[in-house]
Short mmCIF file of N, CA and C and ligand atoms in Angstrom, two decimals:
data_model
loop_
_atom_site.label_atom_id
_atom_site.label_comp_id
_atom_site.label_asym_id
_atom_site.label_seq_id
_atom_site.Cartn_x
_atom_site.Cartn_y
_atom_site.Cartn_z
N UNK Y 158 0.18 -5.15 34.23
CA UNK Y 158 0.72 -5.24 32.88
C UNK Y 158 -0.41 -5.48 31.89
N UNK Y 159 -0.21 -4.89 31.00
CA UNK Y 159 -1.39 -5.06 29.68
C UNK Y 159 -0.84 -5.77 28.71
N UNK Y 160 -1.42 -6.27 27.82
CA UNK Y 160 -0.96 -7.28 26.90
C UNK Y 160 -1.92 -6.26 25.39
N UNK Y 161 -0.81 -6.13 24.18
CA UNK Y 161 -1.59 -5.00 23.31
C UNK Y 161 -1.62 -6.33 22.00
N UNK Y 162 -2.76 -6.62 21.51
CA UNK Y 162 -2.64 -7.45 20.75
C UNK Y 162 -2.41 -7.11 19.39
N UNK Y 163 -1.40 -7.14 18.28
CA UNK Y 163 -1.25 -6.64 17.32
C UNK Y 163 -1.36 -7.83 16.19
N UNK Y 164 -2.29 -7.71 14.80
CA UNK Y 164 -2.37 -8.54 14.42
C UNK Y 164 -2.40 -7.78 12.85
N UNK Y 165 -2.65 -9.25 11.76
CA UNK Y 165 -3.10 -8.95 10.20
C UNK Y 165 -4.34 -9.58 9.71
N UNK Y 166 -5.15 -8.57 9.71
CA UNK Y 166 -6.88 -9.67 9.33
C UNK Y 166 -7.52 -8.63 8.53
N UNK Y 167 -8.37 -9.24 7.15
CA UNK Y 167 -9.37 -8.96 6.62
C UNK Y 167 -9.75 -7.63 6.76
N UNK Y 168 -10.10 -6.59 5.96
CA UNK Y 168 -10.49 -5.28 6.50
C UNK Y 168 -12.24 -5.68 6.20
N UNK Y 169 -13.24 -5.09 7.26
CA UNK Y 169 -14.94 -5.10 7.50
C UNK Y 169 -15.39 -4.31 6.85
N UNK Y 170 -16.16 -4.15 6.62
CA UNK Y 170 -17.35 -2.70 6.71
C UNK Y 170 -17.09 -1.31 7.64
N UNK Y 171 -17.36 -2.47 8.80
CA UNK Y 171 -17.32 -1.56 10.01
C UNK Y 171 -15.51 -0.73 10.32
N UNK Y 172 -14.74 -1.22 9.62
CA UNK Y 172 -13.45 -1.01 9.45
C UNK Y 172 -13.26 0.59 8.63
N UNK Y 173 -14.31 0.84 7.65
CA UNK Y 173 -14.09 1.42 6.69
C UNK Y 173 -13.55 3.43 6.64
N UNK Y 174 -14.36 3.96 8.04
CA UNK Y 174 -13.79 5.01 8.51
C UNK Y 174 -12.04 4.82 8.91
N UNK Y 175 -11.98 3.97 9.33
CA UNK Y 175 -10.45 4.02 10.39
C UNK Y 175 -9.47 3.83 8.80
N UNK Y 176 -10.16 3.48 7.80
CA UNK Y 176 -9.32 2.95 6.66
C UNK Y 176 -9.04 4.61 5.98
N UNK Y 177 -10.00 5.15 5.32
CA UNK Y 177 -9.61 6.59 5.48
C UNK Y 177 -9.21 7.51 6.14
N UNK Y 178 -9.00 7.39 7.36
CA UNK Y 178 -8.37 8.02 8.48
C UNK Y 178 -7.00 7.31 8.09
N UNK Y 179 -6.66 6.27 7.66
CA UNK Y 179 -5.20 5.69 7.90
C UNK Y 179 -4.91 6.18 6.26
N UNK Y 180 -5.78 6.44 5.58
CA UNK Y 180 -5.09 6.53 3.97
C UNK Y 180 -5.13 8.25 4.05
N UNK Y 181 -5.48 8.74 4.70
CA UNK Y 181 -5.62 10.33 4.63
C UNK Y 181 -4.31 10.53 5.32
N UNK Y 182 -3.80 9.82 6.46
CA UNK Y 182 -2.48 10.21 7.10
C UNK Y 182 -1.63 10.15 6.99
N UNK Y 183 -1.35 8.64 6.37
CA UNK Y 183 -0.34 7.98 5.66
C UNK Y 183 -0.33 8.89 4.30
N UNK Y 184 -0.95 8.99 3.30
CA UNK Y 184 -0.77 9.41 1.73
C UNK Y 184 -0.22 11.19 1.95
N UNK Y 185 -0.88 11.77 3.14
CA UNK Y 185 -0.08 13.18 3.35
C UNK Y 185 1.16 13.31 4.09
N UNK Y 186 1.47 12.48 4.74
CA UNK Y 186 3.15 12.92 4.94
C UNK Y 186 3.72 11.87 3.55
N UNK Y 187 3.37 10.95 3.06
CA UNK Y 187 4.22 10.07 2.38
C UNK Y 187 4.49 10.80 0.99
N UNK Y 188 3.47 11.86 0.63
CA UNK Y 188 3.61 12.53 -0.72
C UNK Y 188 3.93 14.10 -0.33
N UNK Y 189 3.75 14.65 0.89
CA UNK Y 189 4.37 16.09 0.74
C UNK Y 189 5.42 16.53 0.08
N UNK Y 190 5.56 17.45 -0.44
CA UNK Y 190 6.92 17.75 -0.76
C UNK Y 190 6.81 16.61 -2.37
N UNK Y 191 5.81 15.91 -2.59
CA UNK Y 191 6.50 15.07 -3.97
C UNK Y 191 5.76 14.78 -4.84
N UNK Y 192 4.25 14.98 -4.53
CA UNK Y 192 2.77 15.08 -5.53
C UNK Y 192 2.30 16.42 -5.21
N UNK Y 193 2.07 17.50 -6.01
CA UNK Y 193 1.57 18.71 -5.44
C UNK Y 193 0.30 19.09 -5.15
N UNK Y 194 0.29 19.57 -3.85
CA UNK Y 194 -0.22 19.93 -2.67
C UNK Y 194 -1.76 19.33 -3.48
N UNK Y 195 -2.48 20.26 -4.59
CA UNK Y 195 -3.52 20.90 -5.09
C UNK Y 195 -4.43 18.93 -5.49
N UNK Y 196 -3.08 18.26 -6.12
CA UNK Y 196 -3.50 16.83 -6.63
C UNK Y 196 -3.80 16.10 -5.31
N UNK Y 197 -2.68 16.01 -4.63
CA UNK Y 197 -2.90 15.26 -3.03
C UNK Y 197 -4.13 15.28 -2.82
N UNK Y 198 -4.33 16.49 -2.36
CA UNK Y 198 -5.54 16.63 -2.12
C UNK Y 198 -7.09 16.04 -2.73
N UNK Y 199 -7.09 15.97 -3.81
CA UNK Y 199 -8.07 15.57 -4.37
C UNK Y 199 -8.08 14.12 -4.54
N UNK Y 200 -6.64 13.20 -4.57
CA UNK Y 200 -6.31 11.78 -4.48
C UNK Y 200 -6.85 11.35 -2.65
N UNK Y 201 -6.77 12.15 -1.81
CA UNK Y 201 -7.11 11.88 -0.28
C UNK Y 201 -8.75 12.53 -0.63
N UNK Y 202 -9.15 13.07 -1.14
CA UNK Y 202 -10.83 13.33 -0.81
C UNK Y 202 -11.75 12.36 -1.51
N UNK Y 203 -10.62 11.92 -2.83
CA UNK Y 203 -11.95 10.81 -3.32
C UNK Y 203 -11.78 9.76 -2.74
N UNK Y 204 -11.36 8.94 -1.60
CA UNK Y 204 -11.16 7.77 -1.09
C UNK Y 204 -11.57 8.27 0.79
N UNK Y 205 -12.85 9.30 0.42
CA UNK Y 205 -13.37 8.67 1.82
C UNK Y 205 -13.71 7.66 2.80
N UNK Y 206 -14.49 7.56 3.36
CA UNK Y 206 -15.47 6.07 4.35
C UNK Y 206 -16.14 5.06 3.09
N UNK Y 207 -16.72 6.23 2.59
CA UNK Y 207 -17.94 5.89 1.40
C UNK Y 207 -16.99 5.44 0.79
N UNK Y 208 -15.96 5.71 0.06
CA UNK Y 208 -15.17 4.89 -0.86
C UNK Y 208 -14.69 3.48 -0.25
N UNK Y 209 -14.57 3.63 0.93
CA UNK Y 209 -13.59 2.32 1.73
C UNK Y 209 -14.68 1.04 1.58
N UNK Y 210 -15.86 1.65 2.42
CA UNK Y 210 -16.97 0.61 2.94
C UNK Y 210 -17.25 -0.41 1.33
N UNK Y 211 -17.67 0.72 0.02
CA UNK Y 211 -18.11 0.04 -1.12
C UNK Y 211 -16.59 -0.61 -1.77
N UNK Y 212 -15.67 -0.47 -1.62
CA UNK Y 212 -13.99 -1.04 -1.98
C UNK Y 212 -14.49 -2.56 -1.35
N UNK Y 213 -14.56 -2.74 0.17
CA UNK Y 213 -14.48 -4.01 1.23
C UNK Y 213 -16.01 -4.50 1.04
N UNK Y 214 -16.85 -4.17 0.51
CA UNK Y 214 -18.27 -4.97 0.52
C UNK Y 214 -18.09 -5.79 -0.82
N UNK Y 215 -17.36 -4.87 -2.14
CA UNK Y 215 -17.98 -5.62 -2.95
C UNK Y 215 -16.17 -6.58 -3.16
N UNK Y 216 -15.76 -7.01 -2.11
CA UNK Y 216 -14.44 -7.80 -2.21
C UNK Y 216 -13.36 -7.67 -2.53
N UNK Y 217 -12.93 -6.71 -2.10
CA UNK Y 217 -11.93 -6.28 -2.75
C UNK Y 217 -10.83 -6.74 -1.86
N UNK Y 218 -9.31 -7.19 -1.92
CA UNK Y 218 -8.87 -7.62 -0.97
C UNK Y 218 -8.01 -6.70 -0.40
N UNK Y 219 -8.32 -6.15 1.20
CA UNK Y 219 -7.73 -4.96 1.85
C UNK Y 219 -7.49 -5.97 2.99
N UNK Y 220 -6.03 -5.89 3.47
CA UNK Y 220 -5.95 -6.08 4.79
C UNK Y 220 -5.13 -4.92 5.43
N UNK Y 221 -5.61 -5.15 7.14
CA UNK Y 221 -5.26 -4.46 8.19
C UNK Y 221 -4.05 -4.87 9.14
N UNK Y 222 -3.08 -3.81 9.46
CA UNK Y 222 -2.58 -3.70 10.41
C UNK Y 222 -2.94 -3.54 11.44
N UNK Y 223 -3.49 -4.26 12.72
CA UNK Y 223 -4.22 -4.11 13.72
C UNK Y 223 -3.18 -3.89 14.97
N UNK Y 224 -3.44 -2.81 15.67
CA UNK Y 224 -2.52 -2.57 16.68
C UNK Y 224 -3.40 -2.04 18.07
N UNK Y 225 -3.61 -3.17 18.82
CA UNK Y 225 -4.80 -2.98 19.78
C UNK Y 225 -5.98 -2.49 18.75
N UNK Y 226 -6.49 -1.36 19.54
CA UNK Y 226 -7.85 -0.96 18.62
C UNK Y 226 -8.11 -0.16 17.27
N UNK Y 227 -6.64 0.31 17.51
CA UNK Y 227 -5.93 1.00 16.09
C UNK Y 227 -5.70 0.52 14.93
N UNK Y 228 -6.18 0.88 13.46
CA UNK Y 228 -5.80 0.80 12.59
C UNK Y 228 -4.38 1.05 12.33
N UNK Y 229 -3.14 0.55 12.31
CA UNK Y 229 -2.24 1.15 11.71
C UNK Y 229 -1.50 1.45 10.58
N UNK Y 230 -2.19 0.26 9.73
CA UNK Y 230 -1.70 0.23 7.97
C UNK Y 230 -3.01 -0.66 7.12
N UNK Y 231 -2.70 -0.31 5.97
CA UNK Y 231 -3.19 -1.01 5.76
C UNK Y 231 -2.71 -1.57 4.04
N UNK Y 232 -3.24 -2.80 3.29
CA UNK Y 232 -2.59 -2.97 2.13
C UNK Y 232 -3.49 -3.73 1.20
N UNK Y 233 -3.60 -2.92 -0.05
CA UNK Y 233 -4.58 -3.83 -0.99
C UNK Y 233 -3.71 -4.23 -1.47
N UNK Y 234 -4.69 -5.36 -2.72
CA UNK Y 234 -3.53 -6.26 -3.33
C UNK Y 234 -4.97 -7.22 -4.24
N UNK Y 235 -3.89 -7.81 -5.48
CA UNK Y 235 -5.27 -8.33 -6.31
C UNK Y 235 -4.63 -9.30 -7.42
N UNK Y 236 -4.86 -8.67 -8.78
CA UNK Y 236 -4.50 -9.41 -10.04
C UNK Y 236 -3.39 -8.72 -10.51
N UNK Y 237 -2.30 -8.75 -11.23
CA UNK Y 237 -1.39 -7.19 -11.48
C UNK Y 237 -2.11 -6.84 -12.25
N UNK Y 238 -2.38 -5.41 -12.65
CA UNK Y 238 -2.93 -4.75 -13.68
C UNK Y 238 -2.30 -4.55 -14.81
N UNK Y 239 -0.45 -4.96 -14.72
CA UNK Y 239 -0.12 -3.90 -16.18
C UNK Y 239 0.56 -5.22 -16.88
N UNK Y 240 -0.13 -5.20 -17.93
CA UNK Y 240 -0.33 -6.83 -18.93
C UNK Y 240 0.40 -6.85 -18.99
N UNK Y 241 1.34 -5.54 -19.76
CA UNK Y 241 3.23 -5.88 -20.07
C UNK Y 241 4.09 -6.78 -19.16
N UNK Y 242 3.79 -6.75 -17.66
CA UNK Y 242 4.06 -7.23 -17.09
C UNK Y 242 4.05 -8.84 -16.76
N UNK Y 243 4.80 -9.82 -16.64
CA UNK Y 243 4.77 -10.99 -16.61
C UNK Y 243 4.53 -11.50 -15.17
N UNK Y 244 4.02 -11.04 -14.29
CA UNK Y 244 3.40 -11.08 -12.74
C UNK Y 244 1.99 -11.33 -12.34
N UNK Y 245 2.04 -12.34 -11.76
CA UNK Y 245 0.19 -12.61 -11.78
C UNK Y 245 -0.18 -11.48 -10.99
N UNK Y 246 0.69 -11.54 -9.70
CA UNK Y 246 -0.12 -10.50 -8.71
C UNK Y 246 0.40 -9.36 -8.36
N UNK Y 247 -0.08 -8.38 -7.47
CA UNK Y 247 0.13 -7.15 -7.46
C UNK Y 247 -0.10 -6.52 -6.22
N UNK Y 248 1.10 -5.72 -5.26
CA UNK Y 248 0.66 -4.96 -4.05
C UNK Y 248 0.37 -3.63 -4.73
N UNK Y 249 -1.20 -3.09 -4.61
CA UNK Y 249 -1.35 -2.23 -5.49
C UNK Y 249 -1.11 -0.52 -4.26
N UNK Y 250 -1.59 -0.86 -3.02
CA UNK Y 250 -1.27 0.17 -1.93
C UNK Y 250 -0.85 -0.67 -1.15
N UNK Y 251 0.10 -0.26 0.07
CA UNK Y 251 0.49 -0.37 1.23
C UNK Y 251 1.45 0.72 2.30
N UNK Y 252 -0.08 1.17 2.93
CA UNK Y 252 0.51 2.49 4.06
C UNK Y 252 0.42 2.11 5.27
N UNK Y 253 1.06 2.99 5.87
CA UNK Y 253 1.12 2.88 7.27
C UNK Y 253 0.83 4.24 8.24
N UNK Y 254 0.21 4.40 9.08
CA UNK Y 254 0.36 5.70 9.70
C UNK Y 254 1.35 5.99 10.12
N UNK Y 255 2.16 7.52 9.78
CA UNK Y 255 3.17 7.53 10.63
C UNK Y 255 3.90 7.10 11.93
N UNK Y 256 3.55 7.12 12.80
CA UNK Y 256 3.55 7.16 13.76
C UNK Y 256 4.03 5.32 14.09
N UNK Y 257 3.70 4.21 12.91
CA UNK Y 257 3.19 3.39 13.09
C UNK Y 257 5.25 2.74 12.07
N UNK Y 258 5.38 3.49 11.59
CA UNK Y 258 6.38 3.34 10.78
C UNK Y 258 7.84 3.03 11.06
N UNK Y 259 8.42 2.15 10.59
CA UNK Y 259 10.27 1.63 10.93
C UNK Y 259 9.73 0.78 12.36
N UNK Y 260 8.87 0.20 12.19
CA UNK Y 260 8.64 -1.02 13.83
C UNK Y 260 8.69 -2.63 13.75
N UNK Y 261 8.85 -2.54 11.86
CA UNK Y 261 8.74 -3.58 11.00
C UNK Y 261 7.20 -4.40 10.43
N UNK Y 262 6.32 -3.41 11.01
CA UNK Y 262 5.07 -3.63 10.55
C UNK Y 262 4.93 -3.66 9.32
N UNK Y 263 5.89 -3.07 8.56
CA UNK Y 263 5.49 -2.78 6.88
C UNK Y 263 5.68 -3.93 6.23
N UNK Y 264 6.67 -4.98 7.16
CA UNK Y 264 7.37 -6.23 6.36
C UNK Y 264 6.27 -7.13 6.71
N UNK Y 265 5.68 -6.94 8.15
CA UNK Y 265 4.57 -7.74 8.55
C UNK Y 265 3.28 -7.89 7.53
N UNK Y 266 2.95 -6.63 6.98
CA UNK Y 266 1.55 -6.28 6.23
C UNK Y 266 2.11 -7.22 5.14
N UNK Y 267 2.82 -6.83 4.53
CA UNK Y 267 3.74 -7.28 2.88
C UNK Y 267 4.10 -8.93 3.07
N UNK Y 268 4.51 -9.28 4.01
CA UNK Y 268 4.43 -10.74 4.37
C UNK Y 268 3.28 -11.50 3.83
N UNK Y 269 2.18 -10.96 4.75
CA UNK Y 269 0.90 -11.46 5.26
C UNK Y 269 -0.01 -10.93 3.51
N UNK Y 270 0.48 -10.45 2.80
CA UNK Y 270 -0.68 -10.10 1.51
C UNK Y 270 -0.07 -10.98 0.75
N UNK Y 271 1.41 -11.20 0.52
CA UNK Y 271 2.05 -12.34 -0.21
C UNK Y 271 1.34 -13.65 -0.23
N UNK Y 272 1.13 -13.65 1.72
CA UNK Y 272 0.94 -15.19 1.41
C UNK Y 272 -0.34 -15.26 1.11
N UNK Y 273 -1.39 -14.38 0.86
CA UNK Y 273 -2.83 -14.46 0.87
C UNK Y 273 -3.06 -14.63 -0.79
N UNK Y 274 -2.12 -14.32 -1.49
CA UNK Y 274 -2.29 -13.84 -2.60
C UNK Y 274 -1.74 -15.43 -3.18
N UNK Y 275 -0.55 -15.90 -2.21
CA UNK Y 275 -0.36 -17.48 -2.74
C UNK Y 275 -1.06 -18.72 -2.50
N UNK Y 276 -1.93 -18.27 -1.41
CA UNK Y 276 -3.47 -19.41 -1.03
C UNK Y 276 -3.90 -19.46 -2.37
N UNK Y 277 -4.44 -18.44 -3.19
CA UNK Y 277 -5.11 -18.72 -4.28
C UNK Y 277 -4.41 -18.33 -5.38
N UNK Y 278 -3.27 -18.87 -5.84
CA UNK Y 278 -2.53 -19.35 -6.58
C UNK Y 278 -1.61 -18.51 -7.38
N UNK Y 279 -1.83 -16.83 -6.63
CA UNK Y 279 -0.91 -16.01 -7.28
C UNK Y 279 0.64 -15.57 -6.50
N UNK Y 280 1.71 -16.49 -7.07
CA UNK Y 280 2.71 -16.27 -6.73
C UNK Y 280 3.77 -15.38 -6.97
N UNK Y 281 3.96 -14.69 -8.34
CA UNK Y 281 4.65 -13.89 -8.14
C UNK Y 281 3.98 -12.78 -8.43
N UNK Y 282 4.94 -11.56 -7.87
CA UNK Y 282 4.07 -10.35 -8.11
C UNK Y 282 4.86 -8.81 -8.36
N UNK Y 283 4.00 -7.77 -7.80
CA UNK Y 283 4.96 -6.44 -8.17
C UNK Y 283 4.48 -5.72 -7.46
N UNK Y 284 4.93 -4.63 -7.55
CA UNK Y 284 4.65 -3.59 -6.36
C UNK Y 284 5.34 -2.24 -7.41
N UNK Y 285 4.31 -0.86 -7.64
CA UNK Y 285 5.07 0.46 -8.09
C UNK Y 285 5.11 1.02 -7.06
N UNK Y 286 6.43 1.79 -7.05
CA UNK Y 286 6.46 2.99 -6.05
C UNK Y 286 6.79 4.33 -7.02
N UNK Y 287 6.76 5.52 -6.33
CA UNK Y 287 7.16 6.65 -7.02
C UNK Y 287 8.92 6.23 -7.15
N UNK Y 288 9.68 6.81 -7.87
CA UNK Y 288 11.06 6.92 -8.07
C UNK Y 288 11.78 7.88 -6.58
N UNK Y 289 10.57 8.90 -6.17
CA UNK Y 289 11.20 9.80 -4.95
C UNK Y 289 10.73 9.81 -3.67
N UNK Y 290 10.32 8.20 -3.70
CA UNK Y 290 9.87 8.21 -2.58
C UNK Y 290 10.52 7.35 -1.93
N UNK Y 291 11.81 7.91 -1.37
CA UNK Y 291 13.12 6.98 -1.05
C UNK Y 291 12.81 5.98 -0.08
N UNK Y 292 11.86 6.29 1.39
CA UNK Y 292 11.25 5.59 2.00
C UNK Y 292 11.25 3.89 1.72
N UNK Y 293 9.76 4.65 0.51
CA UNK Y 293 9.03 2.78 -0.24
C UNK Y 293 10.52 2.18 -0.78
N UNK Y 294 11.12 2.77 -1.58
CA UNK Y 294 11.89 2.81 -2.66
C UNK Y 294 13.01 1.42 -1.66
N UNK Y 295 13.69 2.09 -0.74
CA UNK Y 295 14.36 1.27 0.42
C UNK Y 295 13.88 -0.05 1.21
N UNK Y 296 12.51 0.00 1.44
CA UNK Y 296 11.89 -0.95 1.73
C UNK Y 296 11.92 -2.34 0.49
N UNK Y 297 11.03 -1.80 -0.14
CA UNK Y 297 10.80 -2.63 -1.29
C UNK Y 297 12.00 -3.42 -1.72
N UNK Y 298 13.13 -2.54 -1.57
CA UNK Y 298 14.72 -3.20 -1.77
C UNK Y 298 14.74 -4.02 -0.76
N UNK Y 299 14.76 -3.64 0.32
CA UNK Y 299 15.14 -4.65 1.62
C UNK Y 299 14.35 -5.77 1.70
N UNK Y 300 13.31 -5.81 0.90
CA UNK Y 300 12.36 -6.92 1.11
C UNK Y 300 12.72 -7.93 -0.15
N UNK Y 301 13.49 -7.89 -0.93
CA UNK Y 301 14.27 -8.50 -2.19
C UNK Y 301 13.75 -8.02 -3.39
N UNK Y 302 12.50 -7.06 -3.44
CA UNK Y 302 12.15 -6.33 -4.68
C UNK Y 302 13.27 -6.09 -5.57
N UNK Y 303 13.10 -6.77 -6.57
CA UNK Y 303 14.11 -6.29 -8.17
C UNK Y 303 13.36 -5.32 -8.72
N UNK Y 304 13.96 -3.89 -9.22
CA UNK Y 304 13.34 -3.37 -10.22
C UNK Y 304 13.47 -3.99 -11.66
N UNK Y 305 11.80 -3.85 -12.19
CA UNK Y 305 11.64 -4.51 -13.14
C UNK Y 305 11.18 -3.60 -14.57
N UNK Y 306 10.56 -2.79 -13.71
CA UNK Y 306 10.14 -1.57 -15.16
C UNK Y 306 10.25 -0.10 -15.13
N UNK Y 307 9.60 0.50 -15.45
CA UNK Y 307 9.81 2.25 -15.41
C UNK Y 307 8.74 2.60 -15.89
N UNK Y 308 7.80 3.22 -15.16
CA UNK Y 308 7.10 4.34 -16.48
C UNK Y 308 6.94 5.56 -15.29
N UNK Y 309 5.90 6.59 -15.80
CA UNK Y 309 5.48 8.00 -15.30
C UNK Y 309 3.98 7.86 -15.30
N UNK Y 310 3.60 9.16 -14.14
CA UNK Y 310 2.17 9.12 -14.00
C UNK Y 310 1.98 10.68 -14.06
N UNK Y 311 1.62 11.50 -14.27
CA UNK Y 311 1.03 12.58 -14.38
C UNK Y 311 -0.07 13.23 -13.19
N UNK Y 312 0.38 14.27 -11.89
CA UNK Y 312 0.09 14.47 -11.04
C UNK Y 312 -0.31 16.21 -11.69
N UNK Y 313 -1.66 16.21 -12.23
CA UNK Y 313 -1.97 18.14 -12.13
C UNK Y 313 -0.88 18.00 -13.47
N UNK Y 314 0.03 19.31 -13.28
CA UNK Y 314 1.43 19.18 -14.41
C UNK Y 314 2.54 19.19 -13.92
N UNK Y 315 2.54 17.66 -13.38
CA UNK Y 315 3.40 17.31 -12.64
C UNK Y 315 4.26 15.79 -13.06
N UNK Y 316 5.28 15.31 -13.94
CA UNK Y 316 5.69 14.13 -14.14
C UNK Y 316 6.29 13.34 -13.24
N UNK Y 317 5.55 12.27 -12.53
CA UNK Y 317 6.70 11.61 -11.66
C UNK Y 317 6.90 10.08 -12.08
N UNK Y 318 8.27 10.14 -12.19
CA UNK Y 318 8.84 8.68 -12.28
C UNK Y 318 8.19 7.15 -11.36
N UNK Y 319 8.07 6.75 -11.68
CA UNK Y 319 7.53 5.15 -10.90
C UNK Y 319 8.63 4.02 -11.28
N UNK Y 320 8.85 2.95 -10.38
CA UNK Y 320 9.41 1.72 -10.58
C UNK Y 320 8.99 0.82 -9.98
N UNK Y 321 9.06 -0.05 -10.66
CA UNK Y 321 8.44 -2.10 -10.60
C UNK Y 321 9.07 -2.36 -9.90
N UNK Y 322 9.06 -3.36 -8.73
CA UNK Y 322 9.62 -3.91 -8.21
C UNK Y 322 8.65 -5.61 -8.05
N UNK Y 323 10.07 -6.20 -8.34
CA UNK Y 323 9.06 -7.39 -8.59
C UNK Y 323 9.56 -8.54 -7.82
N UNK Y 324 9.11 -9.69 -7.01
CA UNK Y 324 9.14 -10.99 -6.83
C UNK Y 324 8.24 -12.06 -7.61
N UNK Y 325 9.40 -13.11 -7.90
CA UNK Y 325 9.06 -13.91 -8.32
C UNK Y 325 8.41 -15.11 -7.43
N UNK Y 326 7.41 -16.54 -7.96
CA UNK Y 326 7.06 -17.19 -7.11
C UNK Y 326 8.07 -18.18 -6.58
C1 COA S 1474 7.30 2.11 3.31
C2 COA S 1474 6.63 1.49 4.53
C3 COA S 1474 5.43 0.65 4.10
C4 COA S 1474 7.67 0.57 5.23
O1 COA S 1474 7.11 -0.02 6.38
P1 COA S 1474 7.90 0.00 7.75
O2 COA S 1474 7.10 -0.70 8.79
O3 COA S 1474 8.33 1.39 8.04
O4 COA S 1474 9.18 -0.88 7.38
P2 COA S 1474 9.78 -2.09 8.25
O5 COA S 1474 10.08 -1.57 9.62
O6 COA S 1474 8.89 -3.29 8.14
O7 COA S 1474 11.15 -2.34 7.48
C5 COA S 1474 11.38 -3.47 6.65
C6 COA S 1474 12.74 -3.32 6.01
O8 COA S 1474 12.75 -2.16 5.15
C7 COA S 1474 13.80 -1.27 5.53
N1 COA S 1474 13.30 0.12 5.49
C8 COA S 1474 12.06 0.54 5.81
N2 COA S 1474 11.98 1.89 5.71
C9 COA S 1474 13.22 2.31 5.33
C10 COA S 1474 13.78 3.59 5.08
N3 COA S 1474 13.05 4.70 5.21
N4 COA S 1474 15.07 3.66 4.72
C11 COA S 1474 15.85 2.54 4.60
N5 COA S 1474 15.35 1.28 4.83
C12 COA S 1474 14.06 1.18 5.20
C13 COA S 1474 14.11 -1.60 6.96
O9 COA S 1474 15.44 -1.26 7.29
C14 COA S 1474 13.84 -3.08 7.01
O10 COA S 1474 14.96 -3.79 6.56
P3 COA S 1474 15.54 -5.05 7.38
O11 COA S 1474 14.33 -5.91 7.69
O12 COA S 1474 16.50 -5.64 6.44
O13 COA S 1474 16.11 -4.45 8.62
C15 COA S 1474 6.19 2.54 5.57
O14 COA S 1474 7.29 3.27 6.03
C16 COA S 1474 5.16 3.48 5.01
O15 COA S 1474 3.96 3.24 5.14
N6 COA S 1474 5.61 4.59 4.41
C17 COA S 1474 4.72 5.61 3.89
C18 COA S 1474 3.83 5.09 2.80
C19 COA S 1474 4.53 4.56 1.60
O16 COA S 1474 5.42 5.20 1.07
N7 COA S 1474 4.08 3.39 1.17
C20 COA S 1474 4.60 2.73 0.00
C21 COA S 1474 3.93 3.28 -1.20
S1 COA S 1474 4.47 2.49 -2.67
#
C-alpha cells in the first residue's frame, strides 16, 4: 500500500514550470468555448515559467495544491484591487487541473488562502468570476460567496460579464 501525500504550501522557484503547466491546462478547458480562442491564447503565453518564477521570487502570494509530486491547482491572492469595493482582500486566480477537479480540492485551496490572508489581518474578501463560467460561478456559491458587483472585461471584441462574490470577515 502507498500512502499519496496531498497537501497546501507556499509555491518555490523551483515550483515555477509545474505552475504554468497547471495555468496553461486549467485556463484552456476553463475558457473554451467562452474567451476566444485567438485572446486565450495570448492570456496562456504571457504567463510562462519566466512569468511564474519572477511572480514567486519577488512575493507574491501563490499557493499550491500538492498531490504527491503533482501540481494540481493552484491560487493567488493579495490586497483587493477594486477600491469601489469595501473588501480588504482578494482571491485574484484559483485553478485546478482538470483532471484534479469536483474532489473538493477547490474548497481545500480557497480554505487554506482565506486563512493565510487572515494571519495578516485581511479578513474579508472577493473573488471575480466570468458570469459564464457556470463551473466557478456554482462553486463560489457553494462556498457562501454573495454576489456583490458586476462589471465587463473586454476579450479581442469580445464583452464578457464578471461577478463579485464576496465574504465578509
Ligand atoms: C471552480 C473550481 C476551482 C472548483 O474546485 P473543485 O475542487 O472542482 O470544487 P470542490 O470539489 O472543492 O467543490 C466545492 C463545492 O462547490 C460545488 N461545486 C464545485 N464545482 C461545481 C459545479 N461545476 N457545479 C455545481 N457545484 C459545484 C461542489 O458541489 C461543492 O459543494 P459542497 O461542498 O456543498 O458539496 C475548479 O473546478 C476549477 O479549477 N475550475 C476551472 C477553473 C476555474 O473556473 N476557476 C475559477 C476561476 S474564477
Amino acid at each position: 500500500m502507498s500512502t499519496i501525500l496531498i497537501e497546501v504550501r507556499r509555491a518555490k522557484p523551483a515550483d515555477a514550470a509545474a505552475v504554468a503547466e497547471t495555468h496553461d491546462a486549467s485556463w484552456r478547458t476553463a475558457y473554451q468555448g467562452i474567451i476566444p480562442g485567438r485572446e486565450l491564447d495570448k492570456l496562456i503565453n504571457r504567463r510562462g515559467a519566466d512569468w511564474w518564477d519572477g511572480s514567486i521570487r519577488k512575493g507574491s502570494r501563490i499557493s499550491l495544491l500538492v498531490f504527491g509530486e503533482t501540481v494540481a491547482g493552484y491560487a493567488n491572492y493579495g490586497r483587493n484591487r477594486a477600491r469601489s469595493l469595501q473588501y480588504d482582500g482578494e482571491v485574484y486566480e484559483l485553478y485546478l487541473r482538470p483532471e484534479f477537479q469536483g474532489l473538493g480540492f477547490g474548497r481545500r485551496l480557497f480554505t487554506a488562502a482565506r486563512r493565510d490572508l487572515a494571519q495578516s489581518g485581511i479578513k474579508s474578501l472577493v473573488v471575480w468570476a466570468l458570469a459564464d463560467n457556470d463551473p466557478a460561478v456554482a462553486f463560489y456559491r457553494a462556498l457562501g460567496g454573495r454576489p456583490v458587483a458586476r462589471s465587463s472585461e473586454k476579450f479581442g471584441d469580445k464583452v464578457l460579464d464578471k461577478v463579485a462574490y464576496a465574504w465578509n470577515g
